[in-house]
Tab-separated table of C-alpha atoms and ligand atoms in Angstrom:
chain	number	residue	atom	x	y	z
A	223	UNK	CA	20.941	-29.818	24.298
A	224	UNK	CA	18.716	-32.493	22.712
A	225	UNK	CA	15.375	-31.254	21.909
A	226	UNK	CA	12.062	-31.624	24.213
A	227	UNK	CA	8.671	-31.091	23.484
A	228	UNK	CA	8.386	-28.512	25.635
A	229	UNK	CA	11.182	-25.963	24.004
A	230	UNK	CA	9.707	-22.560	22.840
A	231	UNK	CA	8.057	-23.117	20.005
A	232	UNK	CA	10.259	-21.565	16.785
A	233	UNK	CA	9.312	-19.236	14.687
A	234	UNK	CA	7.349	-19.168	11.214
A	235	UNK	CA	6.203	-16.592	8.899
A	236	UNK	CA	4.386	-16.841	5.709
A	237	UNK	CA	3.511	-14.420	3.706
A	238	UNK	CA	0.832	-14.563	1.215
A	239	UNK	CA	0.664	-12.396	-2.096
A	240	UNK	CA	-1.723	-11.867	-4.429
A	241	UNK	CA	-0.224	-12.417	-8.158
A	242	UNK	CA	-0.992	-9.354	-10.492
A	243	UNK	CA	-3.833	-8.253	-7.641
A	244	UNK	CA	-5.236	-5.726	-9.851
A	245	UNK	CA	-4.869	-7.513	-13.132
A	246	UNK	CA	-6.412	-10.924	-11.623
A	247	UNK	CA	-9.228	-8.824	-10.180
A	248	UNK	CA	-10.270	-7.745	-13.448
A	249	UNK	CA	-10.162	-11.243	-14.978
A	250	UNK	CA	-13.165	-12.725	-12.276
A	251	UNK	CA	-15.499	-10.955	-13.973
A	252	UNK	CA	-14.090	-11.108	-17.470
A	253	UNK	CA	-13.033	-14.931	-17.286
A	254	UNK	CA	-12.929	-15.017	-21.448
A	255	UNK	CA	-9.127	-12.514	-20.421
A	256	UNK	CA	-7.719	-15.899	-18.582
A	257	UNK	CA	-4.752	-16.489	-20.225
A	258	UNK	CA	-4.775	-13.242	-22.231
A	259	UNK	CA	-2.460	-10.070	-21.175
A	260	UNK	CA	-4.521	-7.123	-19.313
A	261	UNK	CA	-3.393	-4.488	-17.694
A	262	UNK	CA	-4.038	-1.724	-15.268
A	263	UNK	CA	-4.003	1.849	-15.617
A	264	UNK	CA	-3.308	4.650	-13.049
A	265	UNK	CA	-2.576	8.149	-13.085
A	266	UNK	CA	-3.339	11.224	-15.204
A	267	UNK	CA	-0.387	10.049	-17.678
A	268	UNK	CA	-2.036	6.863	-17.806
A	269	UNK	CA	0.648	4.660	-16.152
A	270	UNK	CA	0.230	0.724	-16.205
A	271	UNK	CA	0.367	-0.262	-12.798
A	272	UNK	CA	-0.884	-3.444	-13.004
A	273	UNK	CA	0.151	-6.596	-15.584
A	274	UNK	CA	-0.635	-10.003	-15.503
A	275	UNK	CA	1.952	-12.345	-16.657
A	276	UNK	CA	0.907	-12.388	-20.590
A	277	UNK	CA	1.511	-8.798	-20.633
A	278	UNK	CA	5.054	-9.057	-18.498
A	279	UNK	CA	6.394	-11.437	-20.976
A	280	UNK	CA	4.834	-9.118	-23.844
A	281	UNK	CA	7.770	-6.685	-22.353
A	282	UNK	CA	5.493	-4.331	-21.060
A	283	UNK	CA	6.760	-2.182	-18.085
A	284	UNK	CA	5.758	-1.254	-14.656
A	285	UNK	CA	4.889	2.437	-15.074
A	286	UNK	CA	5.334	2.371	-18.625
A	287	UNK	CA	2.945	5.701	-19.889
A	288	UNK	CA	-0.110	4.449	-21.409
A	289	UNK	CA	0.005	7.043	-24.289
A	290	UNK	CA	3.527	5.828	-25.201
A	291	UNK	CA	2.763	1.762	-24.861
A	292	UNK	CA	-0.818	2.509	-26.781
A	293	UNK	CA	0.544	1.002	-30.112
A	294	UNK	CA	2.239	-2.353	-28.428
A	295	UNK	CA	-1.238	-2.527	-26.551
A	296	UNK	CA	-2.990	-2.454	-29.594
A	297	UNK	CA	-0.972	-5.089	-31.652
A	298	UNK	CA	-1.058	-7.921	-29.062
A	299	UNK	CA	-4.920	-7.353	-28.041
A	300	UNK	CA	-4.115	-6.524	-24.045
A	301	UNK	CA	-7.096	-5.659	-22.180
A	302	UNK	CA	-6.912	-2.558	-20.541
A	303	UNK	CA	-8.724	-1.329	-17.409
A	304	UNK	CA	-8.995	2.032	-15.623
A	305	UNK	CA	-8.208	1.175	-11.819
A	306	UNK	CA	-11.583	0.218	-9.867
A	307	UNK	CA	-10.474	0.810	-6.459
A	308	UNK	CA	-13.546	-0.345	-4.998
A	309	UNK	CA	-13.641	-3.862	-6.247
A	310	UNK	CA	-9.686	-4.452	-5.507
A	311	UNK	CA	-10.768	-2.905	-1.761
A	312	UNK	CA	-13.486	-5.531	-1.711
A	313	UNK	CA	-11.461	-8.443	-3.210
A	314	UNK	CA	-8.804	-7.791	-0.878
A	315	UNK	CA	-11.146	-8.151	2.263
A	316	UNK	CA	-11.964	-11.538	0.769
A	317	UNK	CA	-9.129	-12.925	0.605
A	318	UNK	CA	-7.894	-11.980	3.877
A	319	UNK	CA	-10.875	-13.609	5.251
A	320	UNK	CA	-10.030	-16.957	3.562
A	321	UNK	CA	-6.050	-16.297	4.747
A	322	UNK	CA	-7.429	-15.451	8.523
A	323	UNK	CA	-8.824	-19.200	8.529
A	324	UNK	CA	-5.115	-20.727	7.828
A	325	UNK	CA	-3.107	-19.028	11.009
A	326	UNK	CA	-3.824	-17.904	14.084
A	327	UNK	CA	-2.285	-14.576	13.624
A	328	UNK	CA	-2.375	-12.644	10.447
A	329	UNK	CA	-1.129	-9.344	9.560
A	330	UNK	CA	-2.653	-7.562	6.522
A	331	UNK	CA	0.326	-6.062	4.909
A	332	UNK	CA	-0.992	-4.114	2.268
A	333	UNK	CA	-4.167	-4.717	-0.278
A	334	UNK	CA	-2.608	-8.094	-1.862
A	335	UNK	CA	-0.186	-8.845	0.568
A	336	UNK	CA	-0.467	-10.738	4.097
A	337	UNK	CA	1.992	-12.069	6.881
A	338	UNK	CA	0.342	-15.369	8.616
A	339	UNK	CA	2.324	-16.324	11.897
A	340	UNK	CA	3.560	-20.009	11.966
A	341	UNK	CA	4.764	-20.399	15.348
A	342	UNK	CA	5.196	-23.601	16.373
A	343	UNK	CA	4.090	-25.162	12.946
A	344	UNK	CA	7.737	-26.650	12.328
A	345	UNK	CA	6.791	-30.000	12.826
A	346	UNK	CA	4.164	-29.422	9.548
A	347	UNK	CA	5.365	-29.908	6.112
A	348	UNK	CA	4.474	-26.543	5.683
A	349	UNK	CA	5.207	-26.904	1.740
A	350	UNK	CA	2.182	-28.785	1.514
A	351	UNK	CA	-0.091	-26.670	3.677
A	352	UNK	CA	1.393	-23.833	1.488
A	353	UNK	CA	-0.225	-25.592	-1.394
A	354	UNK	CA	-3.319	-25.967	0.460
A	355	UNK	CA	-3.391	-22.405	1.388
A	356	UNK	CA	-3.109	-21.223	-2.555
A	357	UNK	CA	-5.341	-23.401	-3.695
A	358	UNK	CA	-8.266	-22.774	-1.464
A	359	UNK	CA	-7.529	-19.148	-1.513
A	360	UNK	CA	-7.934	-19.207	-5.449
A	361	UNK	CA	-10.542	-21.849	-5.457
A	362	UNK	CA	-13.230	-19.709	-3.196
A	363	UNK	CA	-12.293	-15.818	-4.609
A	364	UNK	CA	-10.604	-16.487	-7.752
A	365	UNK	CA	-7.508	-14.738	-7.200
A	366	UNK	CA	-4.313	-16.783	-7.473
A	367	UNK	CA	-1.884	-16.529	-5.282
A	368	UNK	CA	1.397	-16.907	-4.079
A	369	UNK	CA	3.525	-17.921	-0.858
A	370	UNK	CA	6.611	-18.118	0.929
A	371	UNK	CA	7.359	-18.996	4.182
A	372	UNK	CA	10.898	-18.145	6.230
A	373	UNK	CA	12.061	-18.265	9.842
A	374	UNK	CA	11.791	-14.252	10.085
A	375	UNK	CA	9.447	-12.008	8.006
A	376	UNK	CA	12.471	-10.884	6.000
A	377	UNK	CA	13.104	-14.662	4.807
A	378	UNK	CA	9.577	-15.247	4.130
A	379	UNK	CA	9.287	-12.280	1.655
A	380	UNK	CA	12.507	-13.485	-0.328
A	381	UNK	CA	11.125	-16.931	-0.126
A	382	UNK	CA	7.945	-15.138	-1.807
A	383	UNK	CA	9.824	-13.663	-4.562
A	384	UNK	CA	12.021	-16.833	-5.271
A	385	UNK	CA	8.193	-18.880	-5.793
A	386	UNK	CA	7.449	-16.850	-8.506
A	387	UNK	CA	10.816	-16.771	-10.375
A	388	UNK	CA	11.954	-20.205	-10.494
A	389	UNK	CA	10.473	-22.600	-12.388
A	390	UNK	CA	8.896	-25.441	-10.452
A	391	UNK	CA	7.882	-24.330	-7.377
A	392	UNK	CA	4.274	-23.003	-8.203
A	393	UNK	CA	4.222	-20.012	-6.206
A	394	UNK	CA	5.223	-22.015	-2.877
A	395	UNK	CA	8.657	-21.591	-1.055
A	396	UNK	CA	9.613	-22.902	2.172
A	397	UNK	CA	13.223	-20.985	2.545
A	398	UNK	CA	13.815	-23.370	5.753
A	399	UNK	CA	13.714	-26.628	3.681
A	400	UNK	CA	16.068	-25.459	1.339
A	401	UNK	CA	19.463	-27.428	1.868
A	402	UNK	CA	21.747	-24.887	0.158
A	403	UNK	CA	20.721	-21.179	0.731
A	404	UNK	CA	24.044	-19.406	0.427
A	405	UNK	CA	23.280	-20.227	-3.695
A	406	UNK	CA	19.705	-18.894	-3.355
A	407	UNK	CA	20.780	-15.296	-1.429
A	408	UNK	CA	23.598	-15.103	-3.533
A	409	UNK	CA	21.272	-14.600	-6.629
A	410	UNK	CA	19.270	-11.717	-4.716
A	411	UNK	CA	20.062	-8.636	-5.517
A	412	UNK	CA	20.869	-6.626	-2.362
A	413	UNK	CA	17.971	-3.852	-3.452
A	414	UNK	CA	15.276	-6.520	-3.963
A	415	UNK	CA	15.454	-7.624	0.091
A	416	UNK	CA	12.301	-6.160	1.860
A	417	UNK	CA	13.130	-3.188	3.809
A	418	UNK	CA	16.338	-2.481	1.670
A	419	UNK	CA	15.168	1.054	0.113
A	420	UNK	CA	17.111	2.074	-3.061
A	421	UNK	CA	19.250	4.581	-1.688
A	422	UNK	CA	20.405	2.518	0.869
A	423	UNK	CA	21.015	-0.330	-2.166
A	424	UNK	CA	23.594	2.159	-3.256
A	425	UNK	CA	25.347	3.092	-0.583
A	426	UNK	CA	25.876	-0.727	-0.091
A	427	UNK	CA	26.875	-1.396	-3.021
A	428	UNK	CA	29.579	1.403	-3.426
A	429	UNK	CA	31.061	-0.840	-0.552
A	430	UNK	CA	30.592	-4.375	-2.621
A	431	UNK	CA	27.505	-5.038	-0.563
A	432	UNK	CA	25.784	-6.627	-3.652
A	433	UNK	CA	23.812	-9.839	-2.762
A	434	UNK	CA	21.639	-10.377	0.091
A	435	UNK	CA	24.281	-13.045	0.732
A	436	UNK	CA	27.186	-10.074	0.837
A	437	UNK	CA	24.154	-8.724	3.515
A	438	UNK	CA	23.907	-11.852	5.410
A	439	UNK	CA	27.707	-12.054	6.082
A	440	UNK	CA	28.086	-8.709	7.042
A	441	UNK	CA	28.663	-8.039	10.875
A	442	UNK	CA	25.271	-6.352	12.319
A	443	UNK	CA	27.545	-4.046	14.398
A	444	UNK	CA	29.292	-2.598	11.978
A	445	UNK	CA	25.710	-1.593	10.256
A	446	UNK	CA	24.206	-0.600	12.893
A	447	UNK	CA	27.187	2.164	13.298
A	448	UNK	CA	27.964	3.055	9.360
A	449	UNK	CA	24.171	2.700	8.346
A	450	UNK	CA	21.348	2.396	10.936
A	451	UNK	CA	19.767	-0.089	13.314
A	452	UNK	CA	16.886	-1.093	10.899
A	453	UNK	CA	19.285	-2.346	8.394
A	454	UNK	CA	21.417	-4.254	11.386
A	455	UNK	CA	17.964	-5.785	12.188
A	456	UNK	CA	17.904	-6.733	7.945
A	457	UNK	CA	20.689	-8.348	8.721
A	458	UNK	CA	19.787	-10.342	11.879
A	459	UNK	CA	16.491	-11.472	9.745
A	460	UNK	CA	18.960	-12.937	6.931
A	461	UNK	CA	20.280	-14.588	9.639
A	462	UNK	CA	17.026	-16.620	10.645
A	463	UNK	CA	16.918	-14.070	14.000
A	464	UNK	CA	13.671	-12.663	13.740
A	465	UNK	CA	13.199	-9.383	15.132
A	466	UNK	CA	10.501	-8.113	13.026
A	467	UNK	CA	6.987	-8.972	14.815
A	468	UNK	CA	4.135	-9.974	13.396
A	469	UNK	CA	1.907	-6.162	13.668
A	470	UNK	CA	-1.512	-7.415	14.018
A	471	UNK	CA	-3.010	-4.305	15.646
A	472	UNK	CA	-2.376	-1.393	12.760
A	473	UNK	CA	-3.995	-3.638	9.846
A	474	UNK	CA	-4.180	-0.876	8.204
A	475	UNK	CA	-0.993	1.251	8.224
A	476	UNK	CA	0.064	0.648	4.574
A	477	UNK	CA	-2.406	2.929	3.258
A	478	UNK	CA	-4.530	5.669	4.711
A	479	UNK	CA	-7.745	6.180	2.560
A	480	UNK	CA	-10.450	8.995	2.521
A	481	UNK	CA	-13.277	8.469	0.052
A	482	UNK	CA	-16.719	9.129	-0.025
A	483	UNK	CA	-19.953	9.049	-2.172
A	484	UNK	CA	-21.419	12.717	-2.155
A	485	UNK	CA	-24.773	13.271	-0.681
A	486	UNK	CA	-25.493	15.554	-4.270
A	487	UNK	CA	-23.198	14.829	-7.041
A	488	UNK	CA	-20.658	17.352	-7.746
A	489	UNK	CA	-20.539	19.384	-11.019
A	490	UNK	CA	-18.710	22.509	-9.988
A	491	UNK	CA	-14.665	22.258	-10.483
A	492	UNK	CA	-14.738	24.742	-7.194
A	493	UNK	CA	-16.732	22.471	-5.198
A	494	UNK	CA	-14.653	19.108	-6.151
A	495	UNK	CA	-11.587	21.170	-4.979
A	496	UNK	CA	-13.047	21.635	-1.661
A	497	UNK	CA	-14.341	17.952	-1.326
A	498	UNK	CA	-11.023	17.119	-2.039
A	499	UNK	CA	-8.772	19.691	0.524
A	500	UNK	CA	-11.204	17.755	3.296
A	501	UNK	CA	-10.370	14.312	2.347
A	502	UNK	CA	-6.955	15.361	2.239
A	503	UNK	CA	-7.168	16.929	5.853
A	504	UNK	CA	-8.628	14.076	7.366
A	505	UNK	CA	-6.336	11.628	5.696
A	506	UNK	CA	-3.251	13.973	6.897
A	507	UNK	CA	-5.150	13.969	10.340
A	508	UNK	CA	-4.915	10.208	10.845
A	509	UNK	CA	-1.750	10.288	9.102
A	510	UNK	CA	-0.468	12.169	12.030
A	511	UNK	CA	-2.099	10.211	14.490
A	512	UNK	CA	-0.458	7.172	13.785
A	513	UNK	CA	3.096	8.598	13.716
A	514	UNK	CA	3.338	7.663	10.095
A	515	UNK	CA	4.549	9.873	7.037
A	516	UNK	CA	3.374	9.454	2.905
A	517	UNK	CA	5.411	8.493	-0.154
A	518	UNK	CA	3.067	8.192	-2.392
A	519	UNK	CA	-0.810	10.481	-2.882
A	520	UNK	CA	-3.034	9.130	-5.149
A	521	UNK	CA	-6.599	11.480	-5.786
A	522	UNK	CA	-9.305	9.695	-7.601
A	523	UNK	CA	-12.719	10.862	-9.236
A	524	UNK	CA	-15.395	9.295	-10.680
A	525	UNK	CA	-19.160	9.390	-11.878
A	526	UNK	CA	-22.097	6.659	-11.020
A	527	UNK	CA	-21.469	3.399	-12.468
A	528	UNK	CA	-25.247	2.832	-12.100
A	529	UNK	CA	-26.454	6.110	-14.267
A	530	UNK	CA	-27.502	5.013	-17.608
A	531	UNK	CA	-28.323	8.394	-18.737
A	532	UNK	CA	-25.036	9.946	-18.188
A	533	UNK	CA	-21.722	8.477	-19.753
A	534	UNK	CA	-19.131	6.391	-16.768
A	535	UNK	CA	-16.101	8.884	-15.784
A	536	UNK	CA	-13.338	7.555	-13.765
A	537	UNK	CA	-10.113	8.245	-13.349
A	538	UNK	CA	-7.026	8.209	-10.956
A	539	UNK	CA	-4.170	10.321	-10.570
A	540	UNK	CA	-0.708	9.164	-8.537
A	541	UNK	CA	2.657	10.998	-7.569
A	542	UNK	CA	5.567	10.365	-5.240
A	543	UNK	CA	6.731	12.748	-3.244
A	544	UNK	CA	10.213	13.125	-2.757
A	545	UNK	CA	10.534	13.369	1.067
A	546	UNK	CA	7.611	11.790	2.287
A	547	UNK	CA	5.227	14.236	4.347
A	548	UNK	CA	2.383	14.581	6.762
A	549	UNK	CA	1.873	18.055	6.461
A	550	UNK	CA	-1.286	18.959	5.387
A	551	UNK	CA	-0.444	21.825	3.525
A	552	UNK	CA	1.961	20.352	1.408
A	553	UNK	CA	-0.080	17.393	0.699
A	554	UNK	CA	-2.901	19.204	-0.475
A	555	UNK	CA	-1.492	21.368	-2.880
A	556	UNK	CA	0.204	18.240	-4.534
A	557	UNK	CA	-3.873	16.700	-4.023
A	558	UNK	CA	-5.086	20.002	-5.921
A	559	UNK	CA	-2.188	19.824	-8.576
A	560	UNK	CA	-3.135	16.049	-9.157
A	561	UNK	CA	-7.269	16.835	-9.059
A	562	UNK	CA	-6.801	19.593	-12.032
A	563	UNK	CA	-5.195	16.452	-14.426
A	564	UNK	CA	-8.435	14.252	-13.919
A	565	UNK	CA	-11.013	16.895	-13.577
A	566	UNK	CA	-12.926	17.104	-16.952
A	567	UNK	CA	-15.733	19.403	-16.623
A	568	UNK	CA	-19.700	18.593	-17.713
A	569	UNK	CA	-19.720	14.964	-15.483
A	570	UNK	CA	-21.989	14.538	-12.318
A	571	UNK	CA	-19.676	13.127	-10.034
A	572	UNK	CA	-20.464	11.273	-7.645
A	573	UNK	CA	-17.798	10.057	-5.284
A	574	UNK	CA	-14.097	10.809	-5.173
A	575	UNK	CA	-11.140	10.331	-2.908
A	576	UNK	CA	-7.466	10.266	-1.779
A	577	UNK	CA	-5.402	7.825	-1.093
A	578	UNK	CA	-2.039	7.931	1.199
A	579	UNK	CA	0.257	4.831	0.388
A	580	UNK	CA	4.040	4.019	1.093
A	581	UNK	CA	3.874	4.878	4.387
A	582	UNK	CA	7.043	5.331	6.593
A	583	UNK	CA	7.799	5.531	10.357
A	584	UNK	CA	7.924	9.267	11.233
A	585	UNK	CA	11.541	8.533	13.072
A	586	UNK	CA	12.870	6.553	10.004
A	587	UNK	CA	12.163	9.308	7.913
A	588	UNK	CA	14.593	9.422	5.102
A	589	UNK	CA	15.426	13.058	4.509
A	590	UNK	CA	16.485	14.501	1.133
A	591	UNK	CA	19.583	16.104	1.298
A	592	UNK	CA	18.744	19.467	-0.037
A	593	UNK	CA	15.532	19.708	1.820
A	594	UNK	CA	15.191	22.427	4.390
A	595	UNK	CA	14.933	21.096	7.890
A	596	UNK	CA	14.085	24.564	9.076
A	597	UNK	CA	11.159	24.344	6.912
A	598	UNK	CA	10.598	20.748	8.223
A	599	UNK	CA	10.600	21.438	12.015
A	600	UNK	CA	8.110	25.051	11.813
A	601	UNK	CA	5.418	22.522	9.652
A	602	UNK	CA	5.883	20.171	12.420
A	603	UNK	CA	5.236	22.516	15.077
A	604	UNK	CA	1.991	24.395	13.021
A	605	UNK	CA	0.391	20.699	11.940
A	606	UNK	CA	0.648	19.953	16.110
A	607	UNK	CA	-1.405	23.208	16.844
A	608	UNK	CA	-4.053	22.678	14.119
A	609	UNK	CA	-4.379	19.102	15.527
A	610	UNK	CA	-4.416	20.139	19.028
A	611	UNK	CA	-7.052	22.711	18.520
A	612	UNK	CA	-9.219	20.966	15.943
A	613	UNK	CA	-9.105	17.847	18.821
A	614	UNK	CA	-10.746	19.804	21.329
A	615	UNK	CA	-12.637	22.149	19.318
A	616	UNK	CA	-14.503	19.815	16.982
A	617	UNK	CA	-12.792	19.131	13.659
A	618	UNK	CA	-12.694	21.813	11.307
A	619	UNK	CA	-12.186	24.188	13.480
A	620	UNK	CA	-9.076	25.393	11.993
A	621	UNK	CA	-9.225	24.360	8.681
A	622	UNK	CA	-7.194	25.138	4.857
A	623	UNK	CA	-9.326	28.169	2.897
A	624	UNK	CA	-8.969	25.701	0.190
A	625	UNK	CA	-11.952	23.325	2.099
A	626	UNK	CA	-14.503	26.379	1.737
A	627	UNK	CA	-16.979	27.146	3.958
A	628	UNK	CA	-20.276	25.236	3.574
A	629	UNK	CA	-20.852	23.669	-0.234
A	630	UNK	CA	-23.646	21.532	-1.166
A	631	UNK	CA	-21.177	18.573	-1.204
A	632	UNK	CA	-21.187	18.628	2.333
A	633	UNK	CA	-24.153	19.948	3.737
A	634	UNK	CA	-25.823	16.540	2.177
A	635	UNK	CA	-23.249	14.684	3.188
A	636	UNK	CA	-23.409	15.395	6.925
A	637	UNK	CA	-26.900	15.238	6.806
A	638	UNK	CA	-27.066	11.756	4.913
A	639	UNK	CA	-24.123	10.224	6.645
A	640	UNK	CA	-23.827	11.162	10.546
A	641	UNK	CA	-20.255	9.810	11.637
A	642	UNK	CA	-21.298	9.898	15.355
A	643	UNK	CA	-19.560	6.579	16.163
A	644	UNK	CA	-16.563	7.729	14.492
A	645	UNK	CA	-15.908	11.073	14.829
A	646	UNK	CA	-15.074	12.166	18.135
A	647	UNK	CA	-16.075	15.688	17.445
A	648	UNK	CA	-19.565	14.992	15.769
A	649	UNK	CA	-20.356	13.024	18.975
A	650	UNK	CA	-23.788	13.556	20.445
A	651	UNK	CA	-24.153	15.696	22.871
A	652	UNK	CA	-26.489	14.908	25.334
A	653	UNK	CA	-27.309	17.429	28.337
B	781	LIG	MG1	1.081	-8.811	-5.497
């Protein structure tokens, strides 16, 4: 059927990442480390979690312990940074701004990353409004970026990863201009195609599934019955059917974050473990609410920035979990386990936090095979009653020993920040 101008529009995704987020961060305000290798730190072990490209080809790894890559630090002058969540938060909201101006639809994916829906653009050299895109993005908040742009989300993302490995493109791919792409998916590795986790990379390739062309060519059927209907959709995607919608509505389901500045600063080990069991019950709370499980809990601490008599403390602390989890209980103990590593005593701290990231579907949970479901279905059951209650009884009604009762922490803290617009049970009352 020839082609009229009034045929549904096709489809268009871009997505936008931020190179080395946390690494380019650090370089606006330190523009003398432009061209020099800096990295991140996380974690109570001191993991790099962040490199910029000087310090990639320097051979240092993602996750690499600090303590054991000190020496190699040293000798080729890297720049290192303790994480500074609150300017990457900040950063982030910046550059989604500029990105919101470029599509009519965006979906923030995560902190650096950011689908932008194309519908309809496929009469636009869309390689050049790419370049437009990264250059204006970089030009007003100083973080480079990258893009790639596909017929379905899954295409865009390995169009994204293709812009940054081969040489020439400059951080723009348009996978639908590309004349021969059974030579591009054949040299991507079946693990590296977003969605594929790594246990299902093994199972596929015990059964020569290696490439996400060996993907492409596989019959959706079949994986729908021997693996699962979210990998049969994979395979649709690689196809250029796109089944995976732009989410515009849960912006923010890639990481659930409770932080707060305290209304006295903390100095009691006791009273920084009960700030920290509430965070971690609120952030399990709206966990919960959305349907949506954790990988990954991150706790961080840290002292003013603005004190001049008192030295800076920060410091972050990360762990995956190896079934992910929205049970409260469980969470928090890791939380508490994680707090001990960063706590140093004799700082006045003044804010800390948690942070929920990696967050899964609560039906596409992937179970570990020597977990107890037993276990699984009675938390399941108890987290419904504490939410159920603690809805209708104001929260904190039923809450973990470990929160306390009272503290100084939070006395101020209610007092100095009233959440009556966003708490439903700290609403006013009015009789
Ligand atoms: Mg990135």
């Amino acid at each position: 059927m020839p082609s009229t101008a009034f045929d549904t529009p096709a489809k268009r995704f871009g997505i936008v990442d931020c190179n080395n987020f946390y690494a380019s961060c650090e370089r606006i305000f330190a523009p003398h480390l432009i061209g020099k290798p800096v990295v991140v730190l996380s974690n109570n072990d001191g993991c790099i979690i962040a490199r910029s490209n000087e310090a990639k080809a320097l051979g240092i790894g993602m996750g690499m312990a600090y303590f054991k890559s000190k020496q190699l630090l040293k000798k080729h002058d890297v720049a290192v940074f303790s994480s500074n969540y609150a300017l990457y938060g900040d950063l982030s909201n910046r550059v989604m701004t500029v990105l919101a101006t470029f599509a009519p639809r965006i979906e923030v994916y995560s902190i650096d990353e950011a689908f932008l829906d194309f519908e309809g653009f496929d009469r636009w050299d869309l390689d050049s409004y790419g370049r437009e895109i990264c250059g204006t993005t970089q030009q007003w908040t100083g973080i480079p970026v990258s893009i790639g742009i596909g017929s379905t989300k899954t295409l865009a993302k390995l169009a994204n990863r293709l812009s940054k490995k081969m040489p020439g493109l400059n951080g723009v791919f348009d996978f639908s201009s590309c004349e021969d792409q059974a030579a591009l998916l054949s040299a991507v590795a079946v693990g590296d195609i977003w969605g594929v986790g790594r246990r299902w990379a093994d199972r596929l390739q015990r059964e020569s599934i290696n490439t996400a062309l060996d993907l492409q060519q596989c019959d959706p059927a079949m994986i729908k019955k021997r693996f699962n209907v979210v990998l049969a959709r994979t395979v649709q995607e690689l196809n250029g059917v796109s089944c995976i919608e732009l989410e515009t509505v849960q912006a923010d389901r890639q990481q659930v974050l409770c932080s707060r500045s305290f209304g006295v600063r903390v100095t009691e080990a006791k009273d920084m473990r009960h700030a920290i069991t509430h965070f971690m019950t609120r952030a399990a709370e709206k966990l919960r609410k959305q349907k949506l499980l954790a990988t990954v809990l991150s706790v961080h601490v840290s002292t003013s920035p603005f004190d001049d008599r008192n030295e800076y403390y920060s410091n972050a602390a990360t762990r995956r979990l190896i079934v992910p989890t929205d049970d409260t209980r469980e969470l928090t103990r890791l939380a508490q386990r994680l707090l001990k590593g960063i706590y140093v005593d004799g700082h006045s701290y003044q804010r800390a936090g948690v942070m929920l990231t990696e967050l899964v579907n609560h039906r596409n949970q992937q179970t570990d095979l020597f977990d107890d479901n037993t276990n699984a279905e009675r938390s399941k059951e108890l987290m419904m009653v504490l939410d159920s209650i603690n809805s209708q009884m104001g929260n904190s009604t039923l809450h973990l020993a470990g929160e306390g009762f009272g503290g100084a922490w939070r006395m101020k803290q209610l007092l100095r920040s009233p959440r009556y617009t966003t708490r439903a049970g700290e609403l006013r009352v009015v009789r």
